Structure formats: C-alpha cells, structure tokens
CSV table of C-alpha atoms and ligand atoms in Angstrom, one decimal:
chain,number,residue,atom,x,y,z
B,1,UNK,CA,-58.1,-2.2,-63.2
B,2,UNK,CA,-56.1,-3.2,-60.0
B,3,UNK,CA,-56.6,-1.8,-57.2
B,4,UNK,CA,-55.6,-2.5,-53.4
B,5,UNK,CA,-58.9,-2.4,-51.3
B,6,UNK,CA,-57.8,-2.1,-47.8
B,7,UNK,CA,-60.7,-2.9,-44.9
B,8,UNK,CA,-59.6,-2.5,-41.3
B,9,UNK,CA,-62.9,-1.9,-38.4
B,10,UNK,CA,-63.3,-3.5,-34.8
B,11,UNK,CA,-64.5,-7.0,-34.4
B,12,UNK,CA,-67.1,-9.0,-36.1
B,13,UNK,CA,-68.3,-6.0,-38.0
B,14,UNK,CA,-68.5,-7.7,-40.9
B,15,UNK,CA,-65.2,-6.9,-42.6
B,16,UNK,CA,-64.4,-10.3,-43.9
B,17,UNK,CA,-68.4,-10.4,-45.1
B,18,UNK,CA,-68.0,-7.4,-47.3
B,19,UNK,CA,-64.0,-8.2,-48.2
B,20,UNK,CA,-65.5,-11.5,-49.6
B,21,UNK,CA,-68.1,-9.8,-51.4
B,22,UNK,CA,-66.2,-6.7,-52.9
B,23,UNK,CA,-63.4,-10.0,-53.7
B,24,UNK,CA,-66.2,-12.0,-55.7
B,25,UNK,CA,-67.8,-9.2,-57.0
B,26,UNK,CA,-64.4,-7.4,-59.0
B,27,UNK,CA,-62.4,-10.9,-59.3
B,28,UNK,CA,-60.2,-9.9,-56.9
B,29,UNK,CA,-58.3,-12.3,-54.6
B,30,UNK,CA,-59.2,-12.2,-50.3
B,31,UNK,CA,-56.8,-12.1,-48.0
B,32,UNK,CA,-58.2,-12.5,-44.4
B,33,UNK,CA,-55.4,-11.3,-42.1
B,34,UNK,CA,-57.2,-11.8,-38.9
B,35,UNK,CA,-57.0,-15.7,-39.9
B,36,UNK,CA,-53.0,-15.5,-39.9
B,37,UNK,CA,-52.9,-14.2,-36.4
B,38,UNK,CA,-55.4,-16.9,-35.2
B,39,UNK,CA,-53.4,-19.6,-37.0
B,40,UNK,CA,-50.0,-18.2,-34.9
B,41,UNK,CA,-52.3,-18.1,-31.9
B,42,UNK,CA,-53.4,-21.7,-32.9
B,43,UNK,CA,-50.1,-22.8,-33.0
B,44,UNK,CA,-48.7,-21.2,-29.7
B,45,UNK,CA,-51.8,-23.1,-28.1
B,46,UNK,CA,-51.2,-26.5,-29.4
B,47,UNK,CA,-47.4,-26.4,-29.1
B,48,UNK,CA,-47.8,-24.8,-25.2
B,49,UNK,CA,-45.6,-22.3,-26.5
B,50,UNK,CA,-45.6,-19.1,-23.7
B,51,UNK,CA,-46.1,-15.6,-25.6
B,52,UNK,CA,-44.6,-13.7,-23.2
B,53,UNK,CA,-40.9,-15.5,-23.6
B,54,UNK,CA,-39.7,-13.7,-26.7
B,55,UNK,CA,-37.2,-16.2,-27.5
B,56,UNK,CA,-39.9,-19.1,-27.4
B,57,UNK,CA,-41.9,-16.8,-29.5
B,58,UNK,CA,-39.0,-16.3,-31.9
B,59,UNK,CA,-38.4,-20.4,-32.4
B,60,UNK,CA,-41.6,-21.1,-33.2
B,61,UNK,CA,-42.3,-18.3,-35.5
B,62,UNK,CA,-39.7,-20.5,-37.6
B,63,UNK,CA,-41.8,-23.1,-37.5
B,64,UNK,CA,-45.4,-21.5,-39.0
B,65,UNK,CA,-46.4,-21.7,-42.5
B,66,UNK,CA,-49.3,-20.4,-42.8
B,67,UNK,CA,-51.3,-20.2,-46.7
B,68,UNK,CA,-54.6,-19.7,-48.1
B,69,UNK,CA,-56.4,-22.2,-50.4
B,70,UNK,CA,-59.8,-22.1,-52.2
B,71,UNK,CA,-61.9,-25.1,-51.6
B,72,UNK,CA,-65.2,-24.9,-53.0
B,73,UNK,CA,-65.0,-21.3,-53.9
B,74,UNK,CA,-64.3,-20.5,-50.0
B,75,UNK,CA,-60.9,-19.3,-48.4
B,76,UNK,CA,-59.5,-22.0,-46.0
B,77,UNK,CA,-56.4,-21.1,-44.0
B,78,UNK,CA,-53.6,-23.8,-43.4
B,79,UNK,CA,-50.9,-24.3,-41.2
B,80,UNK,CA,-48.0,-25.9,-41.8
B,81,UNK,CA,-49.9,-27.9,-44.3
B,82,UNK,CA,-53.4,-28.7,-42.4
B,83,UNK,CA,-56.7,-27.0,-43.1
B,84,UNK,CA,-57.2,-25.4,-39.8
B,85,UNK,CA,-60.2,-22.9,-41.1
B,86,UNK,CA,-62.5,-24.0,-38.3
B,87,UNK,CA,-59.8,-24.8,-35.4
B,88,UNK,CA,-59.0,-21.0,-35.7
B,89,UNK,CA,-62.7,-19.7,-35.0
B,90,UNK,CA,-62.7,-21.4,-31.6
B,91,UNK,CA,-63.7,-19.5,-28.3
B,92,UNK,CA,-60.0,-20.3,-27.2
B,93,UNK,CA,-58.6,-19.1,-30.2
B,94,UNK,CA,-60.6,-15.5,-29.9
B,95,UNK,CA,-59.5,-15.2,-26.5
B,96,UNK,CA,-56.1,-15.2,-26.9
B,97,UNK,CA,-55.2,-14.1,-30.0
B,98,UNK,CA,-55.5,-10.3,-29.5
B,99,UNK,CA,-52.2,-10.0,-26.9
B,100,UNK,CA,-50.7,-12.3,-29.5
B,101,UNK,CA,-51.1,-10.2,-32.0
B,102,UNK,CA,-49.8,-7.2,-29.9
B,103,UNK,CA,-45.9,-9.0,-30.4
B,104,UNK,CA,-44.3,-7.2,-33.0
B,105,UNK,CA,-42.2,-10.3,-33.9
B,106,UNK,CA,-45.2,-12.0,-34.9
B,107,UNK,CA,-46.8,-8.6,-36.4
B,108,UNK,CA,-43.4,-8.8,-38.1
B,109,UNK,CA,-43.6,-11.7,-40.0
B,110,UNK,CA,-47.1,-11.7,-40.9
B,111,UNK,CA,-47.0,-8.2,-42.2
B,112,UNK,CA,-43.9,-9.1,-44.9
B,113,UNK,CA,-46.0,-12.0,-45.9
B,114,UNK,CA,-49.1,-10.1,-46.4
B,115,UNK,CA,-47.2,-7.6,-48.3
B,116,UNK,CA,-45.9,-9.7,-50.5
B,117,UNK,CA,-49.3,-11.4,-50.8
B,118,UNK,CA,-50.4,-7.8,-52.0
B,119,UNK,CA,-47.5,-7.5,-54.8
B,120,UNK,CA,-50.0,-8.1,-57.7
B,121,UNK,CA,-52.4,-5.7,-56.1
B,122,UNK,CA,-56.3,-7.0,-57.4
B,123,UNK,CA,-56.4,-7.6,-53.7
B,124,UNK,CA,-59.0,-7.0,-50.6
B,125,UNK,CA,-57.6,-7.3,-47.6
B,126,UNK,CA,-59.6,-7.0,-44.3
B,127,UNK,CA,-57.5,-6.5,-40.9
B,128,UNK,CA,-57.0,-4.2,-38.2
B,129,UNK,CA,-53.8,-2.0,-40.0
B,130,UNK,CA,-54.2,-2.4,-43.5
B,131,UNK,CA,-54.8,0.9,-44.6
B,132,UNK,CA,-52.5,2.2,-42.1
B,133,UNK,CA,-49.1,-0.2,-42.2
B,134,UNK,CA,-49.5,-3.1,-44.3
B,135,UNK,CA,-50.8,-1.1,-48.1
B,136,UNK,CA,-50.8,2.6,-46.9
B,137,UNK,CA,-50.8,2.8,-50.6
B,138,UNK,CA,-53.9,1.5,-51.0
B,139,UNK,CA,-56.0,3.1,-53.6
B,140,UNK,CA,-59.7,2.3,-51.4
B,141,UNK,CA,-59.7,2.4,-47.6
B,142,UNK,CA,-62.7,1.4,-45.4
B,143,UNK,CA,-63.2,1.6,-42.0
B,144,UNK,CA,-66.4,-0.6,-41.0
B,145,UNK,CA,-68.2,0.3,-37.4
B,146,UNK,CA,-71.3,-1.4,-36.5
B,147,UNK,CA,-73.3,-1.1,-32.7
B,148,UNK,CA,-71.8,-3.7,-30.3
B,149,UNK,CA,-75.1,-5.5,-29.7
B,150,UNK,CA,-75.5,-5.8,-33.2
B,151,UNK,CA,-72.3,-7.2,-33.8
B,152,UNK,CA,-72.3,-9.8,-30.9
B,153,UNK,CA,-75.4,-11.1,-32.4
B,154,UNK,CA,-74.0,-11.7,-35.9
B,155,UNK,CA,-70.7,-12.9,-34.1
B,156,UNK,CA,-73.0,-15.5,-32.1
B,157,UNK,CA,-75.0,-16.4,-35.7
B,158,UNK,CA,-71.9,-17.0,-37.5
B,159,UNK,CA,-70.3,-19.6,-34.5
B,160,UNK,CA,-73.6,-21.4,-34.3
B,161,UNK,CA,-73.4,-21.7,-38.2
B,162,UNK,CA,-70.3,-23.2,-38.0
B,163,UNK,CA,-71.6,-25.8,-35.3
B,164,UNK,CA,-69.6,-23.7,-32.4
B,165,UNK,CA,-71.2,-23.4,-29.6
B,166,UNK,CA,-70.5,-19.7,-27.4
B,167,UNK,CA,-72.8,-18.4,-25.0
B,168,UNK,CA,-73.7,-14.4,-25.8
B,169,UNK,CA,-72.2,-12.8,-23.1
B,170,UNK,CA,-68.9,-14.2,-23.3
B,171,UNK,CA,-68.8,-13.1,-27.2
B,172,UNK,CA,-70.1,-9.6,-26.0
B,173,UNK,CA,-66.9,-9.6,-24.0
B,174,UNK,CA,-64.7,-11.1,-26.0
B,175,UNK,CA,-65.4,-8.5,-28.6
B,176,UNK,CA,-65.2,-5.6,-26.1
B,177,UNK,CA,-61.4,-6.6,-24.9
B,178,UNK,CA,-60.0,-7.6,-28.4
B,179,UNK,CA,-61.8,-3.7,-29.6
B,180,UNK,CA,-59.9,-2.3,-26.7
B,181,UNK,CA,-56.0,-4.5,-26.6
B,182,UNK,CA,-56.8,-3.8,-30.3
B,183,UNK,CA,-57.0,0.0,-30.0
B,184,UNK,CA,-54.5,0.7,-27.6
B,185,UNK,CA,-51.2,-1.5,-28.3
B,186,UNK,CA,-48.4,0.1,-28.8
B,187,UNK,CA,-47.0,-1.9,-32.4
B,188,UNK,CA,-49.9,-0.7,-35.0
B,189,UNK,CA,-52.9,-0.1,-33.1
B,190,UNK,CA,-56.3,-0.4,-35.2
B,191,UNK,CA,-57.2,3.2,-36.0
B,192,UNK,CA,-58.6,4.6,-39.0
B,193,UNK,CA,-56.1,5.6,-41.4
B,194,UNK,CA,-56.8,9.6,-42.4
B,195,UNK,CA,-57.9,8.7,-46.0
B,196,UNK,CA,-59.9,5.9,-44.9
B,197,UNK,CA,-63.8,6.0,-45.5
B,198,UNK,CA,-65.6,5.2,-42.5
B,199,UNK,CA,-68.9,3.2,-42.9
B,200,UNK,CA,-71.2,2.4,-39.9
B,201,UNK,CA,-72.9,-1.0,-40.6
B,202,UNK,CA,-75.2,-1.1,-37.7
B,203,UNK,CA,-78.2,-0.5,-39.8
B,204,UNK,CA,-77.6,-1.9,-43.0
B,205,UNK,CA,-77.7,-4.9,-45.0
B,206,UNK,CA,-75.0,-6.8,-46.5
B,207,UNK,CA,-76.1,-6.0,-49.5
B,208,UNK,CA,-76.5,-2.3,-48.9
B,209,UNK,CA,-72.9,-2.4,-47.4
B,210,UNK,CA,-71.6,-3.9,-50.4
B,211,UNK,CA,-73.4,-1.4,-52.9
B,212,UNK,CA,-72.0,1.5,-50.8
B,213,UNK,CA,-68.2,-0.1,-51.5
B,214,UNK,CA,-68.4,-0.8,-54.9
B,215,UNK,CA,-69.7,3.2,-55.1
B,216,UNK,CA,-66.4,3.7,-53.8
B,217,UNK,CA,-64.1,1.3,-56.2
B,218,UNK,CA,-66.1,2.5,-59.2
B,219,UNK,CA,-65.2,6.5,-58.2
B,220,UNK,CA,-61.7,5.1,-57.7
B,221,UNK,CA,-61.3,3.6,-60.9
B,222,UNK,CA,-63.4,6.2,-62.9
B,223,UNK,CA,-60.5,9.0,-61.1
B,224,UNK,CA,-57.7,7.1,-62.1
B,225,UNK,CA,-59.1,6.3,-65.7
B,226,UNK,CA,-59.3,10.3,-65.9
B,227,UNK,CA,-56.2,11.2,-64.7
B,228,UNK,CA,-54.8,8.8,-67.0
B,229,UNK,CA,-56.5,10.5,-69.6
B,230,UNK,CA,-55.0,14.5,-68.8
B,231,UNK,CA,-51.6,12.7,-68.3
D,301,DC,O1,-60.4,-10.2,-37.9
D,301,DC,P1,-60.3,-11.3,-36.7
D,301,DC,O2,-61.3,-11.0,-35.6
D,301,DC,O3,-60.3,-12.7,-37.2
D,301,DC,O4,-58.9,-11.0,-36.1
D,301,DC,C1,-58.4,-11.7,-34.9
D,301,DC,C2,-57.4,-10.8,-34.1
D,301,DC,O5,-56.2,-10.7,-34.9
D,301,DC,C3,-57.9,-9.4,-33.8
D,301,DC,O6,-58.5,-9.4,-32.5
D,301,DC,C4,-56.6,-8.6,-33.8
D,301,DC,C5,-55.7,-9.4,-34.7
D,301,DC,N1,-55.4,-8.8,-36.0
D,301,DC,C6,-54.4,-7.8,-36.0
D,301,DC,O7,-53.8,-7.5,-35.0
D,301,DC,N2,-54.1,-7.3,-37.2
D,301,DC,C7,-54.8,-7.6,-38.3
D,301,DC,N3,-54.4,-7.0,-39.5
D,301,DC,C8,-55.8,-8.5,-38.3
D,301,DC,C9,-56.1,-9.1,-37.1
C-alpha cells in the first residue's frame, strides 16, 4: 500500500534515524529534506553568496541542482553533480543554515521539488514542515521530541562517527538556536501539524521508536484496507 509518511520534530532527534528505518523497513524511498537546505546553505557558502540580498539569493537559486543517489544502500545528497553528503554535515554548514532556510525563495523552490519527489507517494519524508505544507495529505504524521541533553549527545556521537570533530557545547547551542529560528520564522515555522502523532524519544531505543511507527503505518493501512472494503 502507498502511503506518505511525513516526520517533522526539532533537531537531531533522530528523525532521519527512524525515516531511514520506517524507509527500509516498508520499501519505501527517503527523502531527507534537511539535506536540501544544507546543500543551498553549502552553496551560498562556497560561492560567498550574501543571504540577505534577495536578488543574489534569487541568481544563485538558478544555479542549484540538488538530487539524491543510493550508494551502498545509503542516501547521498549531490549538488550540481558532486556528492556533498559529508560537506553538508559541517559545523559551518549547521550554523548557518537555519536563517537560510527562513527565505521563502529558497523554501520555494525546495518545497516544489520535494513535492514532486512525493508524486508516487511510497515516501518518508523527515523535515521541519512536512506534515504541515509540503504533504498535508499525508496519510502518517509524526512529530519526534527527545530531551536536549539527550539529543546533543547523539548529535556529538553521530559527527565523531563521521570523523567530524565539534566540541559539546557548541552542538548544545547550535541545536537550541536552529529549535528556536526554526519555531518562530514567519514562512512555515516547525510546529506540529494537528493530526500529527507526537512521539517523545528521550527514553527510547531506536528500535523501540521504530516498532511504535510501524504500529502506526500498520493501523493506517489496516483503516484504509477497511474502508475500502464498506466502499
Ligand atoms: O534536519 P536537519 O537538521 O538536517 O535540517 C537542517 C536545517 O534545515 C534545519 O535547522 C531547518 C531547515 N529545514 C527546514 O527549514 N525545513 C525542512 N523541511 C527541513 C529542514
């Protein structure tokens, strides 16, 4: 059956972790939109472009190809033709690309593509307005919340993982002002959509997490089968 699963929660709580899972588990396709912002934010950096100067903003956006390859059974973002899957984890990336993302021209064009990305549904997508603006429609909506402690330290495992090095307190408050520019811009602000499903992670285990959404995507399709059924 194909469903949208839409995942949208604060930063580093593990949205991508259980996206991925709930992806591999139901053969469904992952689309990581937070890696689409970073790759704009990437870009801006490397080209010196100024994100306040709209029209700067505007010519570049021209410029950004941004797609999603498996390699190795893992999702690797590219722009404009290069694998930039770890360029767009850095520290400077993180820092800047909240108020990057808070410019609806850019929210503009990554929105249409993720859309269209979400044509065939048999899609998880994790973000920070899925299940608000990009599938309202979707038929599962999760909001993941986790204890900010918690999440710095997975945050700080996950860099060191990749070989990046970030000291904890600068990830602490990293996380703290992407949360709060997240919250409180004006174009889509990260908020739980009403028929969202709000999961608190703090406490539990990957696997625990994922067994609690695939509760969910089973109900789903279990409903849908039935009502198929009276109709
Ligand atoms: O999920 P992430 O931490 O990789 O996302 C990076 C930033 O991108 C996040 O701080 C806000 C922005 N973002 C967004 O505005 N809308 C989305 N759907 C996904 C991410």
């Amino acid at each position: 059956m194909q469903l949208i699963i839409a995942i949208d929660g604060h930063s580093s709580c593990g949205k991508s972790t259980l996206a991925k899972g709930l992806a591999k588990a139901l053969h469904y396709a992952y689309l990581d939109t937070g890696a689409m912002y970073r790759a704009v934010t990437l870009y801006f950096l490397d080209h010196g472009i100024d994100h306040n100067n709209p029209d700067a903003v505007d010519e570049a956006l021209r410029h950004i190809e941004i797609h999603f390859e498996r390699l190795q059974g893992k999702n690797h973002t590219f722009l404009n033709g290069k694998d930039v899957e770890r360029d767009i984890r850095e520290m400077r990336v993180s820092a800047l690309v909240s108020p990057v993302s808070t410019i609806s021209a850019v929210r503009r064009a990554m929105v249409a593509q993720q859309k269209a990305m979400g044509l065939r549904r048999s899609i998880v997508a994790d973000g920070r307005d899925i299940g608000t603006v990009v599938f309202p429609d979707a038929e599962v909506k999760i909001f993941l919340t986790a204890d900010v402690d918690v999440r710095t330290s997975r945050r700080h495992l996950e860099l060191a993982a990749r070989g990046i090095d970030a000291d904890w307190d600068s990830i602490r408050k990293n996380l703290l002002e992407r949360d709060e520019i997240d919250s409180t811009r004006a174009d889509s602000p990260l908020r739980k959509a009403d028929d969202a499903v709000v999961i608190d992670n703090t406490l539990l285990s990957e696997e625990e997490q994922l067994e609690m959404a695939l509760d969910m995507v089973y109900a789903r399709m279990t409903a849908s089968r039935k009502q198929n059924v009276v109709k």
